[in-house]
């Protein structure tokens, strides 16, 4: 194990909301822009992990310029996910807007592999029933019709997937957050994670789903209710002590 100091950056963009009052509330869209680099002497191209989300954020940002929802949307390409979600921890710990004004975080990490008709939702049902409902509404209204798999939302899952992407630091602050995820493959973190192996139709559908969900949450009457975990009733740093968000019983 070698340790070293280095500098890296999050990249942040904002699409201002169209409503004069609600534009002071936010939907955050995130995806990590870093990759593994070289593992065991081999280049890890990182097409699915996480070229897919880095590109999805650009496309969604451009689409949002044509259809501003009422709330503002913050797009954040976070750094250092592969080193322990450093960029997303930094973002929410040094949040440029009041944390209690963030309705939800929609995180993307690997969007273009596995079953073309299904997607994993990680965490969507753990803090707000309205987040999961919003995703389901967007899914059916836009005709995308993914089947959703919630197995990784379980904190006790042996692969600890719930703890492993950039939605998690937001959940720790009591912000309803989800990781849109197409699942692991045997190419994960290897030289085989190449652009040719991405299912572009699935990638497109997943990107459109995140966009439609951002519009739905961005235009909702109120920010998402915290109605699932009785210990989490408001957003903020006080939730960092809430063990139900990180301790597996
Ligand atoms: Zn990743």
Tab-separated table of C-alpha atoms and ligand atoms in Angstrom:
chain	number	residue	atom	x	y	z
A	1	UNK	CA	0.000	0.000	0.000
A	2	UNK	CA	1.418	3.334	-1.082
A	3	UNK	CA	0.072	6.653	0.203
A	4	UNK	CA	0.480	9.978	-1.518
A	5	UNK	CA	-1.044	13.449	-1.592
A	6	UNK	CA	-2.730	14.695	-4.693
A	7	UNK	CA	-5.293	17.239	-5.844
A	8	UNK	CA	-8.429	16.636	-7.859
A	9	UNK	CA	-11.602	18.559	-8.504
A	10	UNK	CA	-15.340	18.184	-8.574
A	11	UNK	CA	-16.949	19.875	-11.568
A	12	UNK	CA	-20.246	21.612	-10.834
A	13	UNK	CA	-22.884	23.182	-13.080
A	14	UNK	CA	-26.254	24.691	-12.218
A	15	UNK	CA	-29.414	25.005	-14.267
A	16	UNK	CA	-31.412	27.704	-12.544
A	17	UNK	CA	-35.036	26.884	-11.796
A	18	UNK	CA	-37.831	28.655	-13.666
A	19	UNK	CA	-39.891	29.515	-10.569
A	20	UNK	CA	-38.841	32.680	-8.683
A	21	UNK	CA	-39.330	31.006	-5.274
A	22	UNK	CA	-38.703	27.325	-5.928
A	23	UNK	CA	-35.429	28.047	-7.723
A	24	UNK	CA	-33.945	28.342	-4.220
A	25	UNK	CA	-34.546	24.601	-3.778
A	26	UNK	CA	-32.472	21.991	-5.577
A	27	UNK	CA	-32.245	18.611	-7.198
A	28	UNK	CA	-28.685	17.246	-7.327
A	29	UNK	CA	-27.580	14.949	-10.137
A	30	UNK	CA	-24.237	13.248	-9.620
A	31	UNK	CA	-21.804	10.806	-11.201
A	32	UNK	CA	-18.111	10.231	-10.629
A	33	UNK	CA	-15.673	11.310	-13.325
A	34	UNK	CA	-12.623	9.470	-12.004
A	35	UNK	CA	-11.623	5.963	-13.030
A	36	UNK	CA	-9.302	3.218	-11.814
A	37	UNK	CA	-6.435	4.263	-14.085
A	38	UNK	CA	-4.009	1.342	-14.131
A	39	UNK	CA	-4.755	-1.779	-12.068
A	40	UNK	CA	-2.166	-4.546	-11.856
A	41	UNK	CA	-0.320	-3.156	-14.877
A	42	UNK	CA	-3.391	-2.979	-17.075
A	43	UNK	CA	-5.311	0.090	-18.216
A	44	UNK	CA	-8.919	0.159	-16.990
A	45	UNK	CA	-10.774	2.139	-19.690
A	46	UNK	CA	-13.827	2.737	-17.480
A	47	UNK	CA	-16.373	3.039	-20.272
A	48	UNK	CA	-19.276	1.810	-18.172
A	49	UNK	CA	-17.656	2.770	-14.844
A	50	UNK	CA	-18.105	5.644	-15.158
A	51	UNK	CA	-17.914	7.112	-18.651
A	52	UNK	CA	-21.633	6.429	-18.930
A	53	UNK	CA	-22.620	8.758	-16.079
A	54	UNK	CA	-20.103	11.451	-17.007
A	55	UNK	CA	-21.706	11.640	-20.456
A	56	UNK	CA	-25.264	11.288	-19.146
A	57	UNK	CA	-24.730	14.372	-16.968
A	58	UNK	CA	-23.696	16.422	-20.017
A	59	UNK	CA	-26.683	15.274	-22.045
A	60	UNK	CA	-29.138	15.841	-19.175
A	61	UNK	CA	-27.653	19.288	-18.521
A	62	UNK	CA	-28.168	20.252	-22.135
A	63	UNK	CA	-31.753	18.939	-22.135
A	64	UNK	CA	-32.528	20.864	-18.931
A	65	UNK	CA	-31.547	24.106	-20.645
A	66	UNK	CA	-34.522	23.583	-22.952
A	67	UNK	CA	-36.955	22.614	-20.196
A	68	UNK	CA	-36.054	24.299	-16.907
A	69	UNK	CA	-37.953	22.693	-14.045
A	70	UNK	CA	-39.187	24.994	-11.265
A	71	UNK	CA	-36.390	23.999	-8.890
A	72	UNK	CA	-32.746	24.491	-9.749
A	73	UNK	CA	-30.732	21.460	-10.777
A	74	UNK	CA	-27.127	21.062	-9.667
A	75	UNK	CA	-25.059	18.729	-11.825
A	76	UNK	CA	-21.921	17.484	-10.121
A	77	UNK	CA	-19.212	15.362	-11.692
A	78	UNK	CA	-17.590	14.142	-8.490
A	79	UNK	CA	-13.980	13.060	-8.190
A	80	UNK	CA	-12.264	10.345	-6.169
A	81	UNK	CA	-15.177	7.912	-5.957
A	82	UNK	CA	-12.826	5.003	-6.522
A	83	UNK	CA	-10.689	6.225	-3.597
A	84	UNK	CA	-13.580	6.295	-1.127
A	85	UNK	CA	-16.165	8.699	-2.563
A	86	UNK	CA	-13.941	11.633	-1.690
A	87	UNK	CA	-15.603	14.081	-4.083
A	88	UNK	CA	-19.170	13.462	-2.968
A	89	UNK	CA	-18.198	13.543	0.712
A	90	UNK	CA	-16.437	16.837	0.067
A	91	UNK	CA	-19.372	18.276	-1.881
A	92	UNK	CA	-21.991	17.592	0.785
A	93	UNK	CA	-19.687	18.524	3.684
A	94	UNK	CA	-18.940	21.857	1.991
A	95	UNK	CA	-22.275	22.216	0.292
A	96	UNK	CA	-22.582	25.389	-1.832
A	97	UNK	CA	-26.328	25.582	-1.051
A	98	UNK	CA	-28.239	24.914	2.202
A	99	UNK	CA	-28.429	21.129	2.646
A	100	UNK	CA	-32.045	21.362	3.826
A	101	UNK	CA	-32.982	22.854	0.445
A	102	UNK	CA	-31.867	19.783	-1.517
A	103	UNK	CA	-34.937	17.737	-2.352
A	104	UNK	CA	-33.051	14.691	-3.623
A	105	UNK	CA	-29.838	13.375	-5.104
A	106	UNK	CA	-29.947	11.200	-8.210
A	107	UNK	CA	-26.612	9.425	-8.624
A	108	UNK	CA	-25.470	7.493	-11.660
A	109	UNK	CA	-22.675	4.913	-11.611
A	110	UNK	CA	-22.560	2.351	-14.453
A	111	UNK	CA	-25.616	2.636	-16.700
A	112	UNK	CA	-24.988	0.474	-19.741
A	113	UNK	CA	-24.615	-3.217	-18.986
A	114	UNK	CA	-26.609	-6.376	-18.225
A	115	UNK	CA	-30.336	-7.007	-18.733
A	116	UNK	CA	-31.598	-4.377	-21.225
A	117	UNK	CA	-34.990	-4.153	-19.522
A	118	UNK	CA	-34.067	-3.834	-15.867
A	119	UNK	CA	-32.164	-1.483	-13.592
A	120	UNK	CA	-31.081	-1.586	-9.963
A	121	UNK	CA	-32.329	1.209	-7.724
A	122	UNK	CA	-30.111	1.516	-4.665
A	123	UNK	CA	-31.504	3.508	-1.750
A	124	UNK	CA	-34.578	4.949	-3.469
A	125	UNK	CA	-36.928	3.503	-0.856
A	126	UNK	CA	-34.955	4.200	2.333
A	127	UNK	CA	-35.742	7.825	3.268
A	128	UNK	CA	-38.690	8.977	1.170
A	129	UNK	CA	-41.493	6.986	-0.411
A	130	UNK	CA	-41.905	9.948	-2.754
A	131	UNK	CA	-38.474	9.413	-4.323
A	132	UNK	CA	-39.266	5.873	-5.334
A	133	UNK	CA	-42.739	6.952	-6.483
A	134	UNK	CA	-41.246	9.727	-8.593
A	135	UNK	CA	-38.862	7.326	-10.352
A	136	UNK	CA	-41.711	4.889	-11.015
A	137	UNK	CA	-43.911	7.692	-12.371
A	138	UNK	CA	-41.130	8.923	-14.669
A	139	UNK	CA	-40.475	5.352	-15.786
A	140	UNK	CA	-44.053	4.709	-16.859
A	141	UNK	CA	-44.953	8.205	-18.091
A	142	UNK	CA	-41.982	8.344	-20.440
A	143	UNK	CA	-42.606	4.812	-21.715
A	144	UNK	CA	-39.175	3.577	-20.603
A	145	UNK	CA	-40.712	0.786	-18.532
A	146	UNK	CA	-37.639	-0.653	-16.840
A	147	UNK	CA	-38.288	-3.361	-14.295
A	148	UNK	CA	-36.623	-2.296	-11.043
A	149	UNK	CA	-34.547	-4.509	-8.796
A	150	UNK	CA	-34.123	-3.376	-5.169
A	151	UNK	CA	-31.870	-6.128	-3.831
A	152	UNK	CA	-28.924	-3.754	-3.284
A	153	UNK	CA	-31.046	-1.348	-1.214
A	154	UNK	CA	-30.695	-3.859	1.578
A	155	UNK	CA	-28.024	-2.716	4.069
A	156	UNK	CA	-27.236	-6.322	4.937
A	157	UNK	CA	-26.511	-7.408	1.357
A	158	UNK	CA	-23.111	-9.200	1.479
A	159	UNK	CA	-21.647	-6.983	-1.264
A	160	UNK	CA	-22.473	-3.836	0.742
A	161	UNK	CA	-23.544	-2.105	-2.470
A	162	UNK	CA	-25.626	0.485	-0.610
A	163	UNK	CA	-22.418	1.948	0.876
A	164	UNK	CA	-20.427	1.998	-2.370
A	165	UNK	CA	-21.341	4.966	-4.541
A	166	UNK	CA	-21.864	8.713	-4.386
A	167	UNK	CA	-25.523	8.607	-3.311
A	168	UNK	CA	-24.359	7.406	0.120
A	169	UNK	CA	-22.774	10.628	1.497
A	170	UNK	CA	-26.059	12.393	0.622
A	171	UNK	CA	-28.115	9.753	2.444
A	172	UNK	CA	-25.914	10.304	5.515
A	173	UNK	CA	-27.165	13.921	5.504
A	174	UNK	CA	-30.792	12.763	5.400
A	175	UNK	CA	-31.272	13.634	1.743
A	176	UNK	CA	-33.409	11.129	-0.203
A	177	UNK	CA	-30.911	9.675	-2.649
A	178	UNK	CA	-30.707	6.887	-5.168
A	179	UNK	CA	-28.023	5.192	-7.185
A	180	UNK	CA	-29.166	4.240	-10.694
A	181	UNK	CA	-27.096	1.146	-11.470
A	182	UNK	CA	-27.037	-1.398	-14.269
A	183	UNK	CA	-25.116	-3.931	-12.205
A	184	UNK	CA	-21.712	-5.581	-11.983
A	185	UNK	CA	-20.157	-7.726	-14.709
A	186	UNK	CA	-17.021	-9.836	-14.896
A	187	UNK	CA	-15.460	-6.857	-16.749
A	188	UNK	CA	-15.852	-4.592	-13.696
A	189	UNK	CA	-12.610	-2.719	-12.888
A	190	UNK	CA	-10.754	-4.547	-15.671
A	191	UNK	CA	-9.252	-3.831	-19.110
A	192	UNK	CA	-12.480	-5.225	-20.575
A	193	UNK	CA	-14.628	-2.236	-19.459
A	194	UNK	CA	-14.543	-0.842	-23.010
A	195	UNK	CA	-16.942	1.316	-25.023
A	196	UNK	CA	-17.771	-1.579	-27.378
A	197	UNK	CA	-19.267	-3.542	-24.486
A	198	UNK	CA	-21.750	-0.818	-23.484
A	199	UNK	CA	-25.415	-1.391	-24.368
A	200	UNK	CA	-26.156	2.051	-25.793
A	201	UNK	CA	-29.909	1.623	-25.908
A	202	UNK	CA	-30.001	0.729	-22.215
A	203	UNK	CA	-27.636	3.618	-21.476
A	204	UNK	CA	-29.972	5.999	-23.350
A	205	UNK	CA	-33.036	4.692	-21.499
A	206	UNK	CA	-31.333	5.047	-18.123
A	207	UNK	CA	-30.233	8.597	-18.961
A	208	UNK	CA	-33.755	9.538	-20.025
A	209	UNK	CA	-35.135	8.024	-16.831
A	210	UNK	CA	-32.861	10.164	-14.666
A	211	UNK	CA	-33.788	13.232	-16.693
A	212	UNK	CA	-37.525	12.534	-16.394
A	213	UNK	CA	-37.143	11.934	-12.640
A	214	UNK	CA	-35.264	15.220	-12.222
A	215	UNK	CA	-38.096	17.022	-14.019
A	216	UNK	CA	-40.698	15.292	-11.849
A	217	UNK	CA	-38.949	16.157	-8.564
A	218	UNK	CA	-37.995	19.597	-9.838
A	219	UNK	CA	-41.624	20.465	-10.544
A	220	UNK	CA	-43.246	18.791	-7.511
A	221	UNK	CA	-45.323	20.944	-5.148
A	222	UNK	CA	-42.952	20.447	-2.204
A	223	UNK	CA	-39.529	18.937	-1.588
A	224	UNK	CA	-39.646	15.195	-0.996
A	225	UNK	CA	-41.101	14.114	2.339
A	226	UNK	CA	-38.967	12.129	4.772
A	227	UNK	CA	-41.525	9.453	5.616
A	228	UNK	CA	-39.695	6.117	5.715
A	229	UNK	CA	-37.057	6.107	8.463
A	230	UNK	CA	-38.624	7.483	11.685
A	231	UNK	CA	-35.165	8.565	12.917
A	232	UNK	CA	-34.650	10.874	9.924
A	233	UNK	CA	-37.168	13.710	9.888
A	234	UNK	CA	-35.087	16.609	8.557
A	235	UNK	CA	-32.084	17.097	6.299
A	236	UNK	CA	-28.743	18.154	7.742
A	237	UNK	CA	-25.413	17.215	9.331
A	238	UNK	CA	-27.139	16.103	12.568
A	239	UNK	CA	-28.064	12.883	10.719
A	240	UNK	CA	-24.372	11.888	10.537
A	241	UNK	CA	-24.841	10.403	14.027
A	242	UNK	CA	-27.911	8.397	13.016
A	243	UNK	CA	-26.724	4.794	13.179
A	244	UNK	CA	-29.636	3.369	11.209
A	245	UNK	CA	-28.048	5.015	8.135
A	246	UNK	CA	-24.753	3.157	8.380
A	247	UNK	CA	-24.771	0.378	10.970
A	248	UNK	CA	-25.901	-3.035	9.898
A	249	UNK	CA	-27.841	-4.644	12.700
B	1	LIG	ZN1	-18.115	3.664	-10.372
